[in-house]
mmCIF file of C-alpha atoms and ligand atoms in Angstrom:
data_model
loop_
_atom_site.group_PDB
_atom_site.id
_atom_site.type_symbol
_atom_site.label_atom_id
_atom_site.label_comp_id
_atom_site.label_asym_id
_atom_site.label_seq_id
_atom_site.Cartn_x
_atom_site.Cartn_y
_atom_site.Cartn_z
ATOM 1 C CA UNK A 139 45.919 84.362 4.476
ATOM 2 C CA UNK A 140 47.112 86.713 1.734
ATOM 3 C CA UNK A 141 44.551 88.721 -0.176
ATOM 4 C CA UNK A 142 45.103 89.973 -3.725
ATOM 5 C CA UNK A 143 44.163 93.651 -4.270
ATOM 6 C CA UNK A 144 44.968 95.413 -7.538
ATOM 7 C CA UNK A 145 48.041 93.380 -8.362
ATOM 8 C CA UNK A 146 49.534 93.111 -4.872
ATOM 9 C CA UNK A 147 49.215 90.664 -1.994
ATOM 10 C CA UNK A 148 48.360 91.872 1.507
ATOM 11 C CA UNK A 149 48.180 90.093 4.855
ATOM 12 C CA UNK A 150 44.573 89.521 5.904
ATOM 13 C CA UNK A 151 44.606 92.320 8.514
ATOM 14 C CA UNK A 152 46.024 94.847 5.991
ATOM 15 C CA UNK A 153 43.707 93.853 3.124
ATOM 16 C CA UNK A 154 41.575 97.001 3.010
ATOM 17 C CA UNK A 155 39.813 99.194 0.512
ATOM 18 C CA UNK A 156 38.676 102.789 0.859
ATOM 19 C CA UNK A 157 35.452 103.751 2.539
ATOM 20 C CA UNK A 158 34.852 105.929 -0.519
ATOM 21 C CA UNK A 159 34.798 102.902 -2.837
ATOM 22 C CA UNK A 160 31.354 102.773 -4.420
ATOM 23 C CA UNK A 161 31.398 99.046 -3.854
ATOM 24 C CA UNK A 162 30.856 99.887 -0.212
ATOM 25 C CA UNK A 163 28.860 103.121 -0.629
ATOM 26 C CA UNK A 164 26.356 101.739 -3.128
ATOM 27 C CA UNK A 165 27.007 98.058 -3.701
ATOM 28 C CA UNK A 166 28.328 99.200 -7.086
ATOM 29 C CA UNK A 167 30.424 96.306 -8.245
ATOM 30 C CA UNK A 168 30.297 92.650 -9.261
ATOM 31 C CA UNK A 169 31.655 89.382 -8.009
ATOM 32 C CA UNK A 170 32.107 85.695 -8.563
ATOM 33 C CA UNK A 171 32.213 82.720 -6.181
ATOM 34 C CA UNK A 172 34.538 80.027 -7.587
ATOM 35 C CA UNK A 173 35.602 76.664 -6.265
ATOM 36 C CA UNK A 174 38.939 74.786 -6.315
ATOM 37 C CA UNK A 175 39.012 71.012 -6.193
ATOM 38 C CA UNK A 176 41.944 68.774 -6.090
ATOM 39 C CA UNK A 177 44.462 71.414 -7.181
ATOM 40 C CA UNK A 178 42.346 72.779 -10.022
ATOM 41 C CA UNK A 179 39.995 75.730 -10.313
ATOM 42 C CA UNK A 180 36.663 74.429 -11.560
ATOM 43 C CA UNK A 181 35.086 76.266 -14.530
ATOM 44 C CA UNK A 182 37.369 79.233 -14.114
ATOM 45 C CA UNK A 183 36.902 80.421 -17.702
ATOM 46 C CA UNK A 184 33.146 80.321 -17.290
ATOM 47 C CA UNK A 185 33.274 82.306 -14.047
ATOM 48 C CA UNK A 186 35.560 84.957 -15.601
ATOM 49 C CA UNK A 187 33.317 85.196 -18.650
ATOM 50 C CA UNK A 188 30.251 85.787 -16.390
ATOM 51 C CA UNK A 189 32.210 88.430 -14.521
ATOM 52 C CA UNK A 190 32.780 90.250 -17.812
ATOM 53 C CA UNK A 191 29.094 89.892 -18.695
ATOM 54 C CA UNK A 192 28.100 91.411 -15.324
ATOM 55 C CA UNK A 193 30.692 94.204 -15.943
ATOM 56 C CA UNK A 194 29.210 94.877 -19.388
ATOM 57 C CA UNK A 195 25.738 95.126 -17.949
ATOM 58 C CA UNK A 196 26.786 97.768 -15.371
ATOM 59 C CA UNK A 197 29.106 99.569 -17.799
ATOM 60 C CA UNK A 198 32.220 98.879 -15.799
ATOM 61 C CA UNK A 199 35.532 98.374 -17.553
ATOM 62 C CA UNK A 200 37.649 95.783 -15.849
ATOM 63 C CA UNK A 201 41.241 97.071 -16.084
ATOM 64 C CA UNK A 202 42.595 93.574 -16.920
ATOM 65 C CA UNK A 203 42.263 91.050 -19.621
ATOM 66 C CA UNK A 204 40.406 87.804 -18.991
ATOM 67 C CA UNK A 205 43.755 86.018 -19.032
ATOM 68 C CA UNK A 206 45.077 88.372 -16.371
ATOM 69 C CA UNK A 207 42.050 87.868 -14.158
ATOM 70 C CA UNK A 208 42.442 84.100 -14.456
ATOM 71 C CA UNK A 209 46.142 84.402 -13.649
ATOM 72 C CA UNK A 210 45.327 86.497 -10.531
ATOM 73 C CA UNK A 211 42.866 83.837 -9.277
ATOM 74 C CA UNK A 212 45.369 81.018 -9.819
ATOM 75 C CA UNK A 213 48.191 83.032 -8.223
ATOM 76 C CA UNK A 214 46.045 83.765 -5.157
ATOM 77 C CA UNK A 215 45.380 80.032 -4.735
ATOM 78 C CA UNK A 216 49.120 79.278 -5.086
ATOM 79 C CA UNK A 217 50.151 81.969 -2.598
ATOM 80 C CA UNK A 218 47.652 80.640 -0.065
ATOM 81 C CA UNK A 219 48.284 76.948 -0.725
ATOM 82 C CA UNK A 220 44.663 76.482 -1.572
ATOM 83 C CA UNK A 221 44.051 73.171 -3.450
ATOM 84 C CA UNK A 222 40.466 72.690 -2.304
ATOM 85 C CA UNK A 223 38.652 75.816 -1.400
ATOM 86 C CA UNK A 224 36.421 78.704 -2.264
ATOM 87 C CA UNK A 225 37.541 81.810 -4.113
ATOM 88 C CA UNK A 226 35.859 85.180 -4.050
ATOM 89 C CA UNK A 227 36.645 87.386 -7.044
ATOM 90 C CA UNK A 228 35.383 90.933 -6.716
ATOM 91 C CA UNK A 229 35.526 94.038 -8.924
ATOM 92 C CA UNK A 230 34.379 97.217 -7.272
ATOM 93 C CA UNK A 231 33.510 100.474 -9.108
ATOM 94 C CA UNK A 232 36.448 102.054 -7.181
ATOM 95 C CA UNK A 233 36.997 105.191 -5.118
ATOM 96 C CA UNK A 234 34.621 108.046 -5.947
ATOM 97 C CA UNK A 235 32.770 110.921 -4.340
ATOM 98 C CA UNK A 236 29.710 110.797 -2.025
ATOM 99 C CA UNK A 237 27.387 110.951 -5.024
ATOM 100 C CA UNK A 238 26.100 108.047 -7.104
ATOM 101 C CA UNK A 239 27.808 109.034 -10.333
ATOM 102 C CA UNK A 240 30.070 106.091 -11.330
ATOM 103 C CA UNK A 241 31.907 108.401 -13.799
ATOM 104 C CA UNK A 242 33.553 110.027 -10.796
ATOM 105 C CA UNK A 243 35.205 106.735 -9.890
ATOM 106 C CA UNK A 244 38.565 106.708 -11.555
ATOM 107 C CA UNK A 245 39.715 103.131 -11.235
ATOM 108 C CA UNK A 246 37.910 99.866 -10.397
ATOM 109 C CA UNK A 247 39.498 97.652 -7.771
ATOM 110 C CA UNK A 248 39.996 93.959 -8.264
ATOM 111 C CA UNK A 249 40.137 91.699 -5.216
ATOM 112 C CA UNK A 250 40.727 87.940 -4.872
ATOM 113 C CA UNK A 251 40.246 86.021 -1.618
ATOM 114 C CA UNK A 252 40.968 82.289 -1.450
ATOM 115 C CA UNK A 253 39.569 80.476 1.563
ATOM 116 C CA UNK A 254 37.099 77.799 2.571
ATOM 117 C CA UNK A 255 33.313 77.409 2.520
ATOM 118 C CA UNK A 256 30.768 75.041 4.061
ATOM 119 C CA UNK A 257 27.334 76.388 3.156
ATOM 120 C CA UNK A 258 25.080 73.749 4.592
ATOM 121 C CA UNK A 259 25.478 71.057 7.243
ATOM 122 C CA UNK A 260 26.697 67.626 5.954
ATOM 123 C CA UNK A 261 23.487 65.989 7.270
ATOM 124 C CA UNK A 262 21.399 67.944 4.711
ATOM 125 C CA UNK A 263 23.365 66.549 1.785
ATOM 126 C CA UNK A 264 22.516 63.082 3.025
ATOM 127 C CA UNK A 265 18.904 63.439 4.093
ATOM 128 C CA UNK A 266 17.848 66.490 2.101
ATOM 129 C CA UNK A 267 16.772 69.969 3.194
ATOM 130 C CA UNK A 268 13.546 71.694 3.818
ATOM 131 C CA UNK A 269 12.879 75.029 2.233
ATOM 132 C CA UNK A 270 10.025 77.572 2.190
ATOM 133 C CA UNK A 271 8.791 80.188 -0.246
ATOM 134 C CA UNK A 272 9.296 83.741 1.024
ATOM 135 C CA UNK A 273 7.383 86.981 0.491
ATOM 136 C CA UNK A 274 10.365 88.957 -0.782
ATOM 137 C CA UNK A 275 10.011 88.937 -4.619
ATOM 138 C CA UNK A 276 13.128 88.427 -6.771
ATOM 139 C CA UNK A 277 14.373 91.638 -8.326
ATOM 140 C CA UNK A 278 12.583 92.543 -11.556
ATOM 141 C CA UNK A 279 14.553 91.701 -14.663
ATOM 142 C CA UNK A 280 13.939 95.283 -15.733
ATOM 143 C CA UNK A 281 15.119 96.755 -12.426
ATOM 144 C CA UNK A 282 18.304 95.004 -11.265
ATOM 145 C CA UNK A 283 18.510 91.957 -13.520
ATOM 146 C CA UNK A 284 19.320 88.912 -11.346
ATOM 147 C CA UNK A 285 21.666 87.823 -14.131
ATOM 148 C CA UNK A 286 24.047 90.520 -12.928
ATOM 149 C CA UNK A 287 26.087 89.122 -10.055
ATOM 150 C CA UNK A 288 26.331 92.426 -8.329
ATOM 151 C CA UNK A 289 27.621 93.441 -4.917
ATOM 152 C CA UNK A 290 24.139 94.556 -4.107
ATOM 153 C CA UNK A 291 22.688 91.374 -2.606
ATOM 154 C CA UNK A 292 20.041 92.961 -0.348
ATOM 155 C CA UNK A 293 17.208 91.379 -2.331
ATOM 156 C CA UNK A 294 18.658 87.938 -1.525
ATOM 157 C CA UNK A 295 19.592 88.857 2.030
ATOM 158 C CA UNK A 296 15.986 90.005 2.768
ATOM 159 C CA UNK A 297 14.785 86.633 1.528
ATOM 160 C CA UNK A 298 17.440 84.815 3.573
ATOM 161 C CA UNK A 299 16.296 86.678 6.704
ATOM 162 C CA UNK A 300 12.791 85.307 6.075
ATOM 163 C CA UNK A 301 14.222 81.818 5.618
ATOM 164 C CA UNK A 302 16.083 82.214 8.917
ATOM 165 C CA UNK A 303 12.951 83.327 10.709
ATOM 166 C CA UNK A 304 11.094 80.283 9.270
ATOM 167 C CA UNK A 305 13.885 78.096 10.680
ATOM 168 C CA UNK A 306 15.247 76.851 7.296
ATOM 169 C CA UNK A 307 18.489 77.395 5.452
ATOM 170 C CA UNK A 308 17.227 78.358 2.009
ATOM 171 C CA UNK A 309 14.153 79.875 0.418
ATOM 172 C CA UNK A 310 12.372 79.924 -2.892
ATOM 173 C CA UNK A 311 12.004 83.396 -4.409
ATOM 174 C CA UNK A 312 9.161 84.019 -6.847
ATOM 175 C CA UNK A 313 9.201 86.702 -9.497
ATOM 176 C CA UNK A 314 6.569 89.387 -9.749
ATOM 177 C CA UNK A 315 4.413 87.113 -11.982
ATOM 178 C CA UNK A 316 4.365 84.426 -9.351
ATOM 179 C CA UNK A 317 6.772 82.007 -11.075
ATOM 180 C CA UNK A 318 9.622 80.425 -9.262
ATOM 181 C CA UNK A 319 12.842 82.337 -9.987
ATOM 182 C CA UNK A 320 15.530 80.708 -7.852
ATOM 183 C CA UNK A 321 16.712 80.514 -4.217
ATOM 184 C CA UNK A 322 18.587 83.210 -2.290
ATOM 185 C CA UNK A 323 21.996 81.824 -3.261
ATOM 186 C CA UNK A 324 21.253 78.814 -5.374
ATOM 187 C CA UNK A 325 19.433 77.806 -8.552
ATOM 188 C CA UNK A 326 16.595 75.290 -8.233
ATOM 189 C CA UNK A 327 15.803 72.139 -10.241
ATOM 190 C CA UNK A 328 12.953 69.617 -10.297
ATOM 191 C CA UNK A 329 12.713 66.107 -11.698
ATOM 192 C CA UNK A 330 9.404 64.783 -13.138
ATOM 193 C CA UNK A 331 9.693 61.452 -14.846
ATOM 194 C CA UNK A 332 12.490 61.786 -17.349
ATOM 195 C CA UNK A 333 12.363 65.562 -17.278
ATOM 196 C CA UNK A 334 14.934 67.743 -15.554
ATOM 197 C CA UNK A 335 13.470 71.242 -15.304
ATOM 198 C CA UNK A 336 14.768 74.567 -13.989
ATOM 199 C CA UNK A 337 13.321 78.125 -14.316
ATOM 200 C CA UNK A 338 14.468 80.154 -17.303
ATOM 201 C CA UNK A 339 16.787 83.145 -16.856
ATOM 202 C CA UNK A 340 13.899 85.376 -17.936
ATOM 203 C CA UNK A 341 12.093 84.304 -14.742
ATOM 204 C CA UNK A 342 14.773 86.066 -12.715
ATOM 205 C CA UNK A 343 17.426 83.385 -12.182
ATOM 206 C CA UNK A 344 21.160 83.857 -12.126
ATOM 207 C CA UNK A 345 22.926 82.176 -15.014
ATOM 208 C CA UNK A 346 24.421 79.705 -12.575
ATOM 209 C CA UNK A 347 27.637 78.011 -13.645
ATOM 210 C CA UNK A 348 26.610 74.877 -11.659
ATOM 211 C CA UNK A 349 23.134 75.133 -13.251
ATOM 212 C CA UNK A 350 24.714 75.006 -16.708
ATOM 213 C CA UNK A 351 26.939 72.059 -15.777
ATOM 214 C CA UNK A 352 24.005 70.120 -14.261
ATOM 215 C CA UNK A 353 21.907 70.746 -17.396
ATOM 216 C CA UNK A 354 24.694 69.215 -19.476
ATOM 217 C CA UNK A 355 25.094 66.290 -17.074
ATOM 218 C CA UNK A 356 21.289 65.756 -17.250
ATOM 219 C CA UNK A 357 21.478 65.509 -21.034
ATOM 220 C CA UNK A 358 24.383 63.063 -20.745
ATOM 221 C CA UNK A 359 22.209 61.008 -18.381
ATOM 222 C CA UNK A 360 19.462 60.783 -20.999
ATOM 223 C CA UNK A 361 17.073 63.239 -19.310
ATOM 224 C CA UNK A 362 14.972 65.784 -21.184
ATOM 225 C CA UNK A 363 16.267 69.075 -19.938
ATOM 226 C CA UNK A 364 13.934 72.078 -20.072
ATOM 227 C CA UNK A 365 13.631 75.689 -18.838
ATOM 228 C CA UNK A 366 9.899 76.348 -18.702
ATOM 229 C CA UNK A 367 8.248 78.786 -16.351
ATOM 230 C CA UNK A 368 7.509 76.784 -13.172
ATOM 231 C CA UNK A 369 5.160 77.422 -10.288
ATOM 232 C CA UNK A 370 5.178 76.263 -6.678
ATOM 233 C CA UNK A 371 2.536 73.740 -7.663
ATOM 234 C CA UNK A 372 4.944 72.175 -10.120
ATOM 235 C CA UNK A 373 7.594 71.843 -7.430
ATOM 236 C CA UNK A 374 5.132 70.444 -4.874
ATOM 237 C CA UNK A 375 4.283 67.683 -7.324
ATOM 238 C CA UNK A 376 7.828 66.983 -8.531
ATOM 239 C CA UNK A 377 9.388 63.513 -8.083
ATOM 240 C CA UNK A 378 12.614 65.139 -6.879
ATOM 241 C CA UNK A 379 13.965 68.597 -6.209
ATOM 242 C CA UNK A 380 17.491 69.899 -5.614
ATOM 243 C CA UNK A 381 19.475 73.141 -5.493
ATOM 244 C CA UNK A 382 22.721 73.995 -7.269
ATOM 245 C CA UNK A 383 25.463 76.476 -6.639
ATOM 246 C CA UNK A 384 29.233 76.760 -6.564
ATOM 247 C CA UNK A 385 29.219 76.775 -2.773
ATOM 248 C CA UNK A 386 26.261 74.443 -2.292
ATOM 249 C CA UNK A 387 27.164 72.050 -5.126
ATOM 250 C CA UNK A 388 24.016 69.892 -5.482
ATOM 251 C CA UNK A 389 21.818 69.537 -2.425
ATOM 252 C CA UNK A 390 18.574 67.555 -2.314
ATOM 253 C CA UNK A 391 15.335 69.247 -1.197
ATOM 254 C CA UNK A 392 12.752 66.973 0.419
ATOM 255 C CA UNK A 393 10.163 69.453 1.741
ATOM 256 C CA UNK A 394 8.819 72.723 0.315
ATOM 257 C CA UNK A 395 6.328 74.840 2.297
ATOM 258 C CA UNK A 396 5.398 71.816 4.407
ATOM 259 C CA UNK A 397 4.765 69.581 1.333
ATOM 260 C CA UNK A 398 6.861 66.380 1.167
ATOM 261 C CA UNK A 399 8.585 66.123 -2.249
ATOM 262 C CA UNK A 400 8.441 62.681 -3.836
ATOM 263 C CA UNK A 401 9.296 60.025 -1.268
ATOM 264 C CA UNK A 402 10.603 62.522 1.213
ATOM 265 C CA UNK A 403 14.108 61.165 0.632
ATOM 266 C CA UNK A 404 16.771 62.395 -1.835
ATOM 267 C CA UNK A 405 15.898 60.736 -5.136
ATOM 268 C CA UNK A 406 17.787 58.515 -7.557
ATOM 269 C CA UNK A 407 18.235 61.102 -10.316
ATOM 270 C CA UNK A 408 19.566 63.591 -7.804
ATOM 271 C CA UNK A 409 22.015 60.980 -6.506
ATOM 272 C CA UNK A 410 23.164 60.109 -10.005
ATOM 273 C CA UNK A 411 23.709 63.825 -10.905
ATOM 274 C CA UNK A 412 25.619 64.358 -7.669
ATOM 275 C CA UNK A 413 27.964 61.475 -8.619
ATOM 276 C CA UNK A 414 28.424 62.848 -12.106
ATOM 277 C CA UNK A 415 29.117 66.312 -10.722
ATOM 278 C CA UNK A 416 31.672 65.040 -8.252
ATOM 279 C CA UNK A 417 33.551 63.085 -10.850
ATOM 280 C CA UNK A 418 33.705 66.235 -13.006
ATOM 281 C CA UNK A 419 34.934 68.477 -10.249
ATOM 282 C CA UNK A 420 37.602 65.964 -9.327
ATOM 283 C CA UNK A 421 39.006 65.666 -12.845
ATOM 284 C CA UNK A 422 38.612 69.004 -14.627
ATOM 285 C CA UNK A 423 39.619 72.617 -14.141
ATOM 286 C CA UNK A 424 42.511 75.045 -14.535
ATOM 287 C CA UNK A 425 45.574 73.606 -12.763
ATOM 288 C CA UNK A 426 46.800 75.713 -9.803
HETATM 289 N N1 LIG B 634 21.602 82.182 -7.656
HETATM 290 C C1 LIG B 634 22.178 83.128 -6.815
HETATM 291 C C2 LIG B 634 21.338 84.244 -6.417
HETATM 292 C C3 LIG B 634 23.507 82.986 -6.453
HETATM 293 O O1 LIG B 634 24.033 83.908 -5.648
HETATM 294 C C4 LIG B 634 24.235 81.878 -6.876
HETATM 295 C C5 LIG B 634 25.701 81.748 -6.477
HETATM 296 N N2 LIG B 634 25.862 81.545 -5.136
HETATM 297 C C6 LIG B 634 23.648 80.927 -7.688
HETATM 298 C C7 LIG B 634 22.306 81.130 -8.073
HETATM 299 C C8 LIG B 634 24.412 79.697 -8.184
HETATM 300 O O2 LIG B 634 25.301 80.101 -9.164
HETATM 301 P P1 LIG B 634 26.673 79.338 -9.430
HETATM 302 O O3 LIG B 634 26.313 77.949 -9.769
HETATM 303 O O4 LIG B 634 27.286 80.045 -10.537
HETATM 304 O O5 LIG B 634 27.474 79.427 -8.177
#
């Protein structure tokens, strides 16, 4: 594997950044997880746009244009012969001193890794997954806004550890008001009648690219798509529930905190949205 760092490609074992990079010292940086299907990078523009939004929020100037970042992603796929895969795009604050001050970091670093991902076992896509709610609250919007896809993922990792201890793969995180925010690495949706609902960004959810695509697909399918504040009670009594993410795609949820959701099997709306999503990923994207 060849890894792109600041305009050059390095063999995997030589792909290194400084221990003084604030990305390592403080988690000061941002990233994107992107997917390639069938020789095209899916929603590349949207991912790069979100990267720039995250950069704006942390006052980091990416030393490339959006077009150059897109070109670097596509080039990394070409160099590695990736036609179907997972791409990690990272911008770190860069090398600085042992103090927090980001102004001491002269030049951000940009890294692109193109590889593979399998987040959850195939069986869960077929039969649905069980999730639990964990005690770790999602970061406050006013502290580290979950909309910023930052290199500091400890909030999510603490929740993931709780999921692991409970013996499940994913977990619901609530915000400090008790509303459902999202999962540790995925957005969450519920279906109730003709309604397709997902928590609003103000509840502490990431502006998921898959979330946005699925909301559009839901509208195409004639569903009423909404973003109200949702509680665990709403999810317990949903007809269907599923998670979305670039890595996860759409995965059905059939049990939450011991409560069976709907029939206990992946539902018809979920199946329909999965099919619509797959046909979109197969046929659209920036050609590699
Ligand atoms: N929420 C969190 C916390 C995430 O890390 C991710 C990405 N893995 C998502 C939601 C899903 O976002 P996207 O659809 O853009 O991958």
